[in-house]
């Protein structure tokens, strides 16, 4: 009996360490993960109740897939609410203290499936981007939409400013604006792996990929380097 208990806690300790290491690996890549204290609590509970954690792991994604698939660390209700409050404050502050908009706007490419930015940079002429967004239904019909706010910001640009204004990270619709711009052949993309800028019309758009529940819109440079990948369709069951 003592031998069984010993191995039970040894396995639980290994699962606990695995979960804690997982937290340490993803906390720098995703916004607002659970707190350090909460991760300690979760790891401690896993020592005692590791069979439940193991079953949950297998049912959700399969044991092997769980080891190789990058997913966000689980949020607690407290952390989720704190993250939402902080995000709302950042959004409000961003619109109250907008950077000056000049002749050009740039934005980082996104790899949404892995919760990180790509190395690529998208560059747009402000005049072309405002024309694109000015005809967008979200910009025309919803004044409170992010598209409408960005359009208004672009319209008040200073053409004498020749520098590139970086789109703020808190602008959640920017990845989708990038897709619209590429589809319309607007702008260009600098790929650091090629050390080359490509026009939107030169970018490759392979068939959308994803899981059974999520599809991703993906773009590569002509040399097949990933420059942008963001969610296009999600099925909610």
Coordinates of N, CA and C in Angstrom, one line a residue:
X1 N 0.8 -1.2 0.0 CA 0.0 0.0 0.0 C 0.9 1.3 0.0
X2 N 1.9 1.3 0.8 CA 2.8 2.4 0.9 C 3.5 2.6 -0.5
X3 N 3.8 1.5 -1.1 CA 4.5 1.5 -2.4 C 3.6 2.2 -3.5
X4 N 2.3 1.8 -3.4 CA 1.3 2.4 -4.4 C 1.2 3.9 -4.1
X5 N 1.1 4.3 -2.8 CA 1.0 5.7 -2.5 C 2.2 6.5 -2.9
X6 N 3.4 5.9 -2.8 CA 4.6 6.6 -3.1 C 4.6 6.9 -4.6
X7 N 4.2 5.9 -5.5 CA 4.2 6.1 -6.9 C 3.1 7.0 -7.3
X8 N 2.0 7.0 -6.6 CA 0.9 7.9 -6.9 C 1.4 9.4 -6.8
X9 N 2.1 9.7 -5.7 CA 2.6 11.0 -5.5 C 3.7 11.4 -6.4
X10 N 4.6 10.4 -6.7 CA 5.7 10.7 -7.7 C 5.1 11.1 -9.0
X11 N 4.1 10.3 -9.5 CA 3.5 10.7 -10.8 C 2.8 12.0 -10.7
X12 N 2.1 12.3 -9.6 CA 1.5 13.6 -9.4 C 2.4 14.7 -9.4
X13 N 3.6 14.5 -8.7 CA 4.6 15.5 -8.7 C 5.2 15.8 -10.1
X14 N 5.4 14.8 -10.9 CA 5.8 15.0 -12.3 C 4.8 15.7 -13.1
X15 N 3.5 15.4 -13.0 CA 2.5 16.2 -13.7 C 2.4 17.6 -13.2
X16 N 2.6 17.8 -11.9 CA 2.6 19.2 -11.4 C 3.8 20.0 -12.0
X17 N 5.0 19.4 -12.0 CA 6.1 20.1 -12.6 C 5.9 20.4 -14.1
X18 N 5.3 19.5 -14.8 CA 5.0 19.6 -16.2 C 4.1 20.8 -16.4
X19 N 3.0 20.9 -15.6 CA 2.1 22.0 -15.7 C 2.7 23.4 -15.4
X20 N 3.6 23.4 -14.4 CA 4.2 24.6 -14.0 C 5.2 25.1 -15.0
X21 N 6.0 24.1 -15.6 CA 6.9 24.5 -16.7 C 6.1 25.1 -17.9
X22 N 4.9 24.5 -18.2 CA 4.1 25.0 -19.2 C 3.7 26.4 -19.0
X23 N 3.4 26.7 -17.8 CA 3.0 28.1 -17.4 C 4.2 29.1 -17.7
X24 N 5.4 28.6 -17.3 CA 6.6 29.5 -17.5 C 6.9 29.7 -18.9
X25 N 6.6 28.7 -19.8 CA 7.0 28.8 -21.2 C 6.0 29.7 -21.9
X26 N 4.7 29.7 -21.6 CA 3.8 30.5 -22.3 C 3.5 31.9 -21.8
X27 N 4.0 32.2 -20.6 CA 3.6 33.4 -19.9 C 4.2 34.6 -20.7
X28 N 5.3 34.5 -21.4 CA 5.9 35.6 -22.1 C 5.3 35.8 -23.5
X29 N 4.5 34.8 -23.9 CA 3.9 34.9 -25.3 C 2.5 35.3 -25.3
X30 N 1.7 35.1 -24.3 CA 0.3 35.5 -24.3 C 0.1 36.6 -23.3
X31 N -1.0 37.3 -23.6 CA -1.4 38.5 -22.7 C -2.1 38.0 -21.5
X32 N -1.7 38.4 -20.3 CA -2.4 38.2 -19.1 C -2.7 36.8 -18.8
X33 N -1.6 35.9 -18.6 CA -1.9 34.6 -18.2 C -2.2 34.6 -16.7
X34 N -2.5 33.4 -16.2 CA -2.9 33.3 -14.7 C -1.7 33.8 -13.9
X35 N -1.9 34.2 -12.7 CA -0.9 34.8 -11.9 C 0.1 33.7 -11.4
X36 N 1.2 34.1 -11.0 CA 2.2 33.1 -10.5 C 1.7 32.3 -9.3
X37 N 1.0 33.0 -8.4 CA 0.4 32.3 -7.2 C -0.7 31.3 -7.6
X38 N -1.5 31.7 -8.6 CA -2.5 30.7 -9.1 C -1.9 29.5 -9.8
X39 N -0.8 29.7 -10.4 CA -0.1 28.6 -11.1 C 0.5 27.6 -10.0
X40 N 1.0 28.2 -8.9 CA 1.5 27.4 -7.8 C 0.3 26.5 -7.2
X41 N -0.8 27.2 -7.0 CA -2.0 26.5 -6.5 C -2.4 25.3 -7.4
X42 N -2.5 25.6 -8.7 CA -2.9 24.6 -9.7 C -1.9 23.4 -9.7
X43 N -0.6 23.8 -9.7 CA 0.4 22.7 -9.7 C 0.3 21.9 -8.4
X44 N 0.0 22.5 -7.2 CA -0.2 21.8 -6.0 C -1.3 20.9 -6.0
X45 N -2.5 21.3 -6.5 CA -3.7 20.5 -6.6 C -3.4 19.3 -7.5
X46 N -2.6 19.5 -8.6 CA -2.3 18.4 -9.5 C -1.6 17.2 -8.8
X47 N -0.8 17.5 -7.8 CA -0.1 16.5 -7.1 C -1.1 15.5 -6.5
X48 N -2.2 16.0 -6.0 CA -3.2 15.2 -5.3 C -4.2 14.6 -6.3
X49 N -4.5 15.4 -7.4 CA -5.6 15.0 -8.3 C -5.1 14.8 -9.7
X50 N -3.9 14.3 -9.9 CA -3.4 14.2 -11.2 C -4.2 13.3 -12.1
X51 N -4.9 12.2 -11.7 CA -5.7 11.4 -12.6 C -6.7 12.3 -13.4
X52 N -7.3 13.2 -12.6 CA -8.3 14.1 -13.3 C -7.7 15.0 -14.3
X53 N -6.5 15.5 -14.0 CA -5.8 16.3 -15.0 C -5.4 15.5 -16.2
X54 N -5.0 14.3 -16.0 CA -4.6 13.4 -17.1 C -5.7 13.1 -18.0
X55 N -6.9 12.8 -17.4 CA -8.1 12.4 -18.2 C -8.6 13.6 -19.0
X56 N -8.5 14.8 -18.3 CA -8.9 16.1 -19.0 C -8.0 16.4 -20.2
X57 N -6.7 16.1 -20.0 CA -5.8 16.4 -21.0 C -6.0 15.5 -22.2
X58 N -6.3 14.2 -22.0 CA -6.5 13.2 -23.1 C -7.8 13.5 -23.8
X59 N -8.9 13.8 -23.0 CA -10.2 14.1 -23.6 C -10.2 15.4 -24.5
X60 N -9.4 16.4 -24.0 CA -9.4 17.7 -24.8 C -8.7 17.6 -26.1
X61 N -7.4 17.1 -26.0 CA -6.6 17.1 -27.2 C -5.8 15.9 -27.5
X62 N -5.8 14.9 -26.6 CA -5.0 13.7 -26.8 C -3.6 14.0 -26.1
X63 N -3.1 13.0 -25.5 CA -1.8 13.2 -24.7 C -0.7 13.7 -25.5
X64 N -0.4 13.0 -26.7 CA 0.7 13.4 -27.5 C 0.5 14.8 -28.1
X65 N -0.7 15.1 -28.6 CA -1.0 16.4 -29.2 C -0.9 17.5 -28.1
X66 N -1.2 17.1 -26.9 CA -1.1 18.1 -25.8 C 0.3 18.6 -25.6
X67 N 1.2 17.6 -25.9 CA 2.7 18.0 -25.7 C 3.2 18.8 -26.8
X68 N 2.7 18.8 -28.0 CA 3.3 19.5 -29.1 C 2.4 20.6 -29.6
X69 N 1.2 20.8 -29.1 CA 0.3 21.9 -29.6 C 0.4 23.0 -28.6
X70 N 0.7 24.2 -29.1 CA 0.8 25.4 -28.3 C -0.6 26.0 -28.1
X71 N -1.0 26.1 -26.8 CA -2.3 26.7 -26.5 C -2.1 27.7 -25.3
X72 N -3.0 28.6 -25.1 CA -2.9 29.5 -24.0 C -3.0 28.8 -22.7
X73 N -2.3 29.3 -21.7 CA -2.5 28.7 -20.3 C -3.9 29.0 -19.9
X74 N -4.6 28.2 -19.1 CA -6.0 28.4 -18.7 C -6.1 29.7 -17.9
X75 N -7.1 30.5 -18.1 CA -7.4 31.6 -17.3 C -8.2 31.3 -16.1
X76 N -8.1 32.0 -15.0 CA -9.0 31.9 -13.9 C -10.0 33.0 -14.1
X77 N -11.1 32.9 -13.4 CA -12.2 34.0 -13.5 C -11.6 35.3 -13.1
X78 N -10.8 35.3 -12.0 CA -10.3 36.5 -11.5 C -9.3 37.1 -12.5
X79 N -8.4 36.3 -13.0 CA -7.4 36.8 -14.0 C -8.1 37.3 -15.3
X80 N -9.2 36.6 -15.7 CA -9.9 37.0 -16.9 C -10.5 38.4 -16.7
X81 N -11.1 38.6 -15.5 CA -11.8 39.9 -15.3 C -10.7 41.0 -15.2
X82 N -9.6 40.7 -14.5 CA -8.5 41.7 -14.4 C -8.0 42.0 -15.8
X83 N -7.8 41.0 -16.6 CA -7.3 41.2 -18.0 C -8.3 42.1 -18.8
X84 N -9.6 41.8 -18.7 CA -10.6 42.6 -19.4 C -10.6 44.0 -19.0
X85 N -10.5 44.3 -17.6 CA -10.5 45.6 -17.1 C -9.2 46.4 -17.6
X86 N -8.1 45.7 -17.6 CA -6.8 46.3 -18.0 C -6.9 46.6 -19.5
X87 N -7.5 45.7 -20.3 CA -7.6 45.9 -21.7 C -8.4 47.1 -22.1
X88 N -9.6 47.2 -21.3 CA -10.5 48.3 -21.6 C -9.8 49.6 -21.3
X89 N -9.0 49.7 -20.2 CA -8.3 50.9 -19.8 C -7.2 51.2 -20.9
X90 N -6.5 50.2 -21.4 CA -5.5 50.4 -22.4 C -6.1 50.9 -23.7
X91 N -7.3 50.4 -24.0 CA -8.0 50.8 -25.2 C -8.4 52.3 -25.1
X92 N -9.0 52.6 -23.9 CA -9.4 54.0 -23.7 C -8.3 55.0 -23.8
X93 N -7.2 54.6 -23.1 CA -6.0 55.5 -23.1 C -5.4 55.6 -24.5
X94 N -5.5 54.5 -25.3 CA -4.9 54.6 -26.7 C -5.6 55.6 -27.6
X95 N -7.0 55.7 -27.4 CA -7.8 56.6 -28.2 C -7.6 58.0 -27.7
X96 N -7.3 58.2 -26.4 CA -7.2 59.5 -25.9 C -5.8 60.1 -26.2
X97 N -4.8 59.2 -26.4 CA -3.4 59.7 -26.6 C -2.9 59.1 -27.9
X98 N -3.6 59.4 -29.0 CA -3.2 58.8 -30.3 C -1.9 59.3 -30.8
X99 N -1.0 58.5 -31.4 CA 0.2 59.0 -32.0 C -0.1 59.8 -33.3
X100 N 0.8 60.7 -33.6 CA 0.5 61.5 -34.9 C 0.6 60.6 -36.1
X101 N -0.4 60.8 -37.0 CA -0.4 60.0 -38.2 C 0.2 60.8 -39.3
X102 N 1.2 60.2 -40.0 CA 1.8 60.8 -41.1 C 1.4 60.2 -42.4
X103 N 2.4 60.2 -43.4 CA 2.1 59.6 -44.7 C 2.0 58.1 -44.7
X104 N 2.6 57.4 -43.7 CA 2.6 56.0 -43.8 C 2.2 55.4 -42.4
X105 N 1.6 54.2 -42.5 CA 1.2 53.5 -41.3 C 1.8 52.1 -41.4
X106 N 2.3 51.5 -40.4 CA 2.9 50.1 -40.4 C 2.3 49.3 -39.3
X107 N 2.3 48.0 -39.5 CA 1.7 47.1 -38.5 C 2.5 45.8 -38.6
X108 N 2.6 45.1 -37.4 CA 3.3 43.8 -37.4 C 2.4 42.7 -37.9
X109 N 2.9 41.8 -38.6 CA 2.2 40.6 -38.9 C 1.9 39.7 -37.7
X110 N 0.9 38.9 -37.8 CA 0.5 38.1 -36.6 C 0.4 36.7 -36.9
X111 N 0.9 35.9 -36.0 CA 0.7 34.4 -36.0 C -0.2 34.0 -34.9
X112 N -1.5 34.2 -35.1 CA -2.5 34.0 -34.1 C -2.6 32.6 -33.5
X113 N -2.3 31.6 -34.4 CA -2.3 30.2 -33.9 C -1.3 30.0 -32.8
X114 N -0.2 30.7 -32.8 CA 0.8 30.5 -31.8 C 1.0 31.7 -30.8
X115 N 0.0 32.6 -30.9 CA -0.1 33.7 -29.9 C 1.1 34.6 -29.9
X116 N 1.6 34.9 -31.1 CA 2.8 35.8 -31.2 C 2.8 36.5 -32.6
X117 N 3.6 37.6 -32.6 CA 3.7 38.3 -33.9 C 4.7 37.6 -34.8
X118 N 4.6 37.9 -36.1 CA 5.6 37.4 -37.0 C 6.7 38.5 -37.1
X119 N 7.8 38.2 -37.8 CA 8.8 39.2 -38.0 C 8.5 40.2 -39.1
X120 N 7.4 39.9 -39.9 CA 7.1 40.8 -41.0 C 6.4 42.1 -40.6
X121 N 6.6 43.1 -41.4 CA 6.0 44.4 -41.2 C 5.2 44.8 -42.4
X122 N 3.9 45.2 -42.2 CA 3.1 45.7 -43.3 C 3.1 47.2 -43.3
X123 N 3.3 47.7 -44.5 CA 3.4 49.2 -44.7 C 2.3 49.7 -45.6
X124 N 1.6 50.7 -45.2 CA 0.5 51.3 -46.0 C 0.6 52.8 -46.1
X125 N 0.3 53.3 -47.3 CA 0.1 54.7 -47.4 C -1.2 55.1 -46.7
X126 N -1.1 56.1 -45.9 CA -2.3 56.5 -45.1 C -3.5 56.9 -46.0
X127 N -3.2 57.5 -47.1 CA -4.2 57.9 -48.0 C -4.9 56.7 -48.6
X128 N -4.2 55.6 -48.9 CA -4.8 54.4 -49.5 C -5.6 53.7 -48.4
X129 N -5.0 53.6 -47.2 CA -5.7 52.9 -46.2 C -7.0 53.5 -45.8
X130 N -7.0 54.9 -45.7 CA -8.3 55.6 -45.3 C -9.3 55.4 -46.4
X131 N -8.9 55.3 -47.7 CA -9.9 55.1 -48.8 C -10.4 53.7 -48.6
X132 N -9.6 52.7 -48.3 CA -10.0 51.3 -48.1 C -11.0 51.2 -47.0
X133 N -10.7 51.8 -45.8 CA -11.6 51.7 -44.7 C -12.8 52.6 -44.8
X134 N -12.7 53.6 -45.6 CA -13.8 54.5 -45.7 C -15.0 53.8 -46.4
X135 N -14.8 52.8 -47.1 CA -15.8 52.0 -47.8 C -16.2 50.8 -47.0
X136 N -15.6 50.6 -45.8 CA -15.9 49.4 -45.1 C -17.2 49.5 -44.3
X137 N -18.1 48.5 -44.4 CA -19.4 48.6 -43.7 C -19.3 48.9 -42.2
X138 N -18.3 48.4 -41.5 CA -18.1 48.6 -40.1 C -17.7 50.1 -39.9
X139 N -17.0 50.7 -40.8 CA -16.7 52.1 -40.7 C -17.8 53.0 -41.0
X140 N -18.6 52.6 -42.0 CA -19.7 53.5 -42.5 C -20.9 53.4 -41.5
X141 N -21.2 52.2 -41.0 CA -22.5 52.0 -40.2 C -22.3 52.0 -38.7
X142 N -21.1 51.9 -38.2 CA -20.9 51.9 -36.8 C -19.8 52.8 -36.4
X143 N -20.2 54.0 -35.9 CA -19.3 55.0 -35.5 C -18.4 54.6 -34.3
X144 N -18.9 53.6 -33.5 CA -18.2 53.2 -32.3 C -17.2 52.1 -32.6
X145 N -17.2 51.6 -33.9 CA -16.3 50.5 -34.3 C -14.9 50.9 -34.3
X146 N -14.0 50.0 -34.2 CA -12.5 50.3 -34.3 C -12.2 50.8 -35.7
X147 N -12.8 50.2 -36.7 CA -12.6 50.6 -38.1 C -12.9 52.1 -38.3
X148 N -14.1 52.5 -37.7 CA -14.5 53.9 -37.8 C -13.5 54.9 -37.1
X149 N -13.0 54.4 -35.9 CA -12.1 55.3 -35.2 C -10.7 55.4 -35.9
X150 N -10.3 54.3 -36.5 CA -9.0 54.3 -37.2 C -9.2 55.1 -38.5
X151 N -10.3 55.0 -39.1 CA -10.6 55.9 -40.3 C -10.5 57.3 -40.0
X152 N -11.1 57.7 -38.9 CA -11.1 59.1 -38.5 C -9.7 59.6 -38.1
X153 N -8.9 58.7 -37.5 CA -7.5 59.0 -37.2 C -6.7 59.3 -38.5
X154 N -7.0 58.4 -39.5 CA -6.2 58.5 -40.8 C -6.6 59.8 -41.5
X155 N -7.9 60.2 -41.4 CA -8.4 61.4 -42.1 C -7.7 62.6 -41.5
X156 N -7.3 62.6 -40.3 CA -6.6 63.7 -39.7 C -5.1 63.6 -39.7
X157 N -4.6 62.9 -40.7 CA -3.2 62.7 -40.8 C -2.5 64.0 -41.3
X158 N -1.2 64.1 -41.0 CA -0.4 65.2 -41.5 C 0.5 64.7 -42.6
X159 N 0.2 65.2 -43.8 CA 1.0 64.7 -45.0 C 2.4 65.2 -45.0
X160 N 2.8 66.2 -44.1 CA 4.1 66.7 -44.0 C 5.0 65.7 -43.2
X161 N 4.4 64.8 -42.5 CA 5.2 63.8 -41.7 C 5.5 62.6 -42.5
X162 N 6.8 62.4 -42.7 CA 7.3 61.4 -43.6 C 7.6 60.1 -42.9
X163 N 7.5 60.0 -41.6 CA 7.8 58.8 -40.9 C 6.7 57.8 -40.8
X164 N 7.0 56.6 -40.4 CA 6.0 55.5 -40.3 C 5.4 55.5 -38.9
X165 N 4.1 55.6 -38.8 CA 3.4 55.5 -37.6 C 3.0 54.0 -37.3
X166 N 3.5 53.4 -36.2 CA 3.2 52.0 -35.9 C 1.8 51.9 -35.3
X167 N 1.0 51.0 -35.8 CA -0.3 50.8 -35.3 C -0.2 50.2 -33.9
X168 N -1.1 50.6 -33.0 CA -1.0 50.2 -31.6 C -1.4 48.8 -31.4
X169 N -0.7 48.1 -30.5 CA -1.0 46.6 -30.3 C -2.4 46.4 -29.8
X170 N -3.0 47.4 -29.1 CA -4.3 47.2 -28.5 C -5.4 47.3 -29.5
X171 N -5.1 47.8 -30.8 CA -6.1 47.8 -31.8 C -6.3 46.4 -32.3
X172 N -7.4 45.8 -31.8 CA -7.7 44.4 -32.0 C -8.1 44.1 -33.5
X173 N -8.6 45.0 -34.2 CA -9.1 44.8 -35.5 C -8.0 44.9 -36.6
X174 N -6.8 45.4 -36.2 CA -5.7 45.6 -37.1 C -5.4 44.3 -37.9
X175 N -5.3 43.1 -37.3 CA -5.0 41.9 -38.1 C -6.0 41.7 -39.3
X176 N -7.3 42.1 -39.1 CA -8.3 41.9 -40.1 C -8.3 43.0 -41.1
X177 N -7.9 44.2 -40.7 CA -7.6 45.3 -41.6 C -6.5 44.9 -42.6
X178 N -5.5 44.3 -42.1 CA -4.4 43.8 -42.9 C -4.9 42.9 -44.0
X179 N -5.8 41.9 -43.6 CA -6.3 41.0 -44.6 C -7.1 41.7 -45.6
X180 N -7.9 42.7 -45.2 CA -8.7 43.4 -46.2 C -7.8 44.2 -47.2
X181 N -6.7 44.7 -46.6 CA -5.8 45.5 -47.5 C -5.1 44.6 -48.5
X182 N -4.7 43.4 -48.0 CA -4.0 42.4 -48.9 C -5.0 42.0 -50.0
X183 N -6.2 41.7 -49.6 CA -7.2 41.2 -50.6 C -7.5 42.3 -51.7
X184 N -7.4 43.6 -51.3 CA -7.6 44.7 -52.2 C -6.3 45.1 -52.9
X185 N -5.2 44.4 -52.6 CA -4.0 44.8 -53.3 C -3.4 46.1 -52.8
X186 N -3.7 46.5 -51.5 CA -3.2 47.7 -51.0 C -2.0 47.5 -50.0
X187 N -1.0 48.3 -50.2 CA 0.2 48.2 -49.3 C 1.2 47.3 -49.7
X188 N 2.2 47.1 -48.9 CA 3.3 46.2 -49.1 C 3.7 45.5 -47.8
X189 N 4.6 44.5 -47.9 CA 5.0 43.8 -46.7 C 6.5 43.6 -46.8
X190 N 7.2 44.0 -45.7 CA 8.6 43.7 -45.6 C 8.9 42.4 -44.9
X191 N 9.6 41.5 -45.6 CA 10.0 40.2 -45.0 C 11.4 40.3 -44.6
X192 N 11.8 40.2 -43.3 CA 13.2 40.3 -42.9 C 14.0 39.1 -43.3
X193 N 13.3 38.0 -43.4 CA 14.1 36.8 -43.8 C 14.6 36.9 -45.3
X194 N 13.8 37.6 -46.1 CA 14.2 37.9 -47.5 C 15.0 39.2 -47.6
X195 N 14.9 40.1 -46.6 CA 15.4 41.5 -46.6 C 14.8 42.2 -47.9
X196 N 13.5 41.9 -48.1 CA 12.8 42.5 -49.3 C 11.4 42.9 -49.0
X197 N 11.0 44.0 -49.6 CA 9.6 44.4 -49.5 C 8.8 43.9 -50.7
X198 N 7.6 43.3 -50.5 CA 6.8 42.8 -51.5 C 5.5 43.6 -51.5
X199 N 5.0 43.9 -52.7 CA 3.6 44.5 -52.8 C 2.6 43.5 -52.4
X200 N 1.4 44.0 -52.0 CA 0.3 43.1 -51.6 C 0.0 42.1 -52.6
X201 N 0.1 42.5 -53.9 CA -0.3 41.6 -55.0 C 0.7 40.4 -55.2
X202 N 1.9 40.5 -54.6 CA 2.9 39.5 -54.8 C 2.8 38.4 -53.7
X203 N 2.0 38.7 -52.6 CA 1.9 37.8 -51.5 C 1.1 36.5 -51.8
X204 N 1.5 35.4 -51.3 CA 0.9 34.1 -51.5 C -0.2 33.8 -50.5
X205 N -1.3 33.3 -50.9 CA -2.4 33.0 -50.0 C -2.8 31.5 -50.2
X206 N -2.1 30.6 -49.5 CA -2.4 29.2 -49.7 C -3.8 28.9 -49.1
X207 N -4.3 27.8 -49.3 CA -5.6 27.4 -48.8 C -5.6 27.5 -47.3
X208 N -6.8 28.1 -46.8 CA -6.9 28.3 -45.4 C -6.7 26.9 -44.7
X209 N -6.1 27.0 -43.5 CA -5.8 25.8 -42.7 C -6.3 26.0 -41.3
X210 N -6.4 24.9 -40.6 CA -6.8 25.0 -39.2 C -7.2 23.7 -38.6
X211 N -7.9 23.8 -37.5 CA -8.4 22.6 -36.8 C -9.9 22.4 -37.3
X212 N -10.5 21.4 -36.8 CA -11.9 21.1 -37.2 C -12.8 22.2 -36.7
X213 N -12.4 23.1 -35.7 CA -13.2 24.1 -35.2 C -12.8 25.5 -35.6
X214 N -11.5 25.7 -36.1 CA -11.0 27.0 -36.4 C -10.3 26.9 -37.7
X215 N -10.6 27.9 -38.6 CA -9.8 28.1 -39.8 C -9.0 29.3 -39.8
X216 N -7.8 29.3 -40.4 CA -6.9 30.5 -40.4 C -6.7 31.0 -41.8
X217 N -6.7 32.3 -41.9 CA -6.4 33.0 -43.1 C -4.9 33.2 -43.1
X218 N -4.1 32.6 -44.0 CA -2.7 32.7 -44.0 C -2.1 33.3 -45.2
X219 N -0.9 34.0 -45.0 CA -0.2 34.6 -46.1 C 1.3 34.4 -46.0
X220 N 1.9 34.1 -47.1 CA 3.4 33.9 -47.2 C 3.9 34.9 -48.2
X221 N 5.2 35.2 -48.0 CA 5.9 36.0 -49.0 C 6.2 35.1 -50.2
X222 N 6.7 35.6 -51.3 CA 7.0 34.7 -52.5 C 8.0 33.6 -52.2
X223 N 8.8 33.7 -51.1 CA 9.7 32.6 -50.8 C 9.1 31.7 -49.7
X224 N 7.8 31.8 -49.4 CA 7.1 30.9 -48.5 C 7.4 31.1 -47.1
X225 N 7.8 32.3 -46.7 CA 8.0 32.6 -45.3 C 6.6 33.1 -44.7
X226 N 6.3 32.6 -43.6 CA 5.0 33.0 -43.0 C 5.1 34.5 -42.6
X227 N 4.1 35.3 -43.0 CA 4.1 36.7 -42.7 C 2.8 37.1 -41.9
X228 N 1.7 36.4 -42.1 CA 0.5 36.7 -41.4 C -0.4 35.5 -41.4
X229 N -1.0 35.3 -40.2 CA -1.9 34.1 -40.0 C -2.9 34.5 -38.9
X230 N -4.1 34.6 -39.3 CA -5.1 35.0 -38.3 C -6.4 34.3 -38.5
X231 N -7.2 34.2 -37.5 CA -8.4 33.4 -37.5 C -9.4 34.0 -38.5
X232 N -10.0 33.1 -39.3 CA -11.0 33.6 -40.3 C -12.4 33.1 -39.9
X233 N -12.5 31.8 -39.5 CA -13.8 31.2 -39.1 C -13.6 30.4 -37.9
X234 N -14.5 30.5 -36.9 CA -14.5 29.7 -35.8 C -15.9 29.1 -35.6
X235 N -16.0 27.8 -35.4 CA -17.3 27.1 -35.2 C -17.4 26.9 -33.7
X236 N -18.5 27.4 -33.1 CA -18.7 27.3 -31.7 C -19.8 26.3 -31.5
X237 N -19.5 25.2 -30.7 CA -20.5 24.1 -30.5 C -21.1 24.3 -29.1

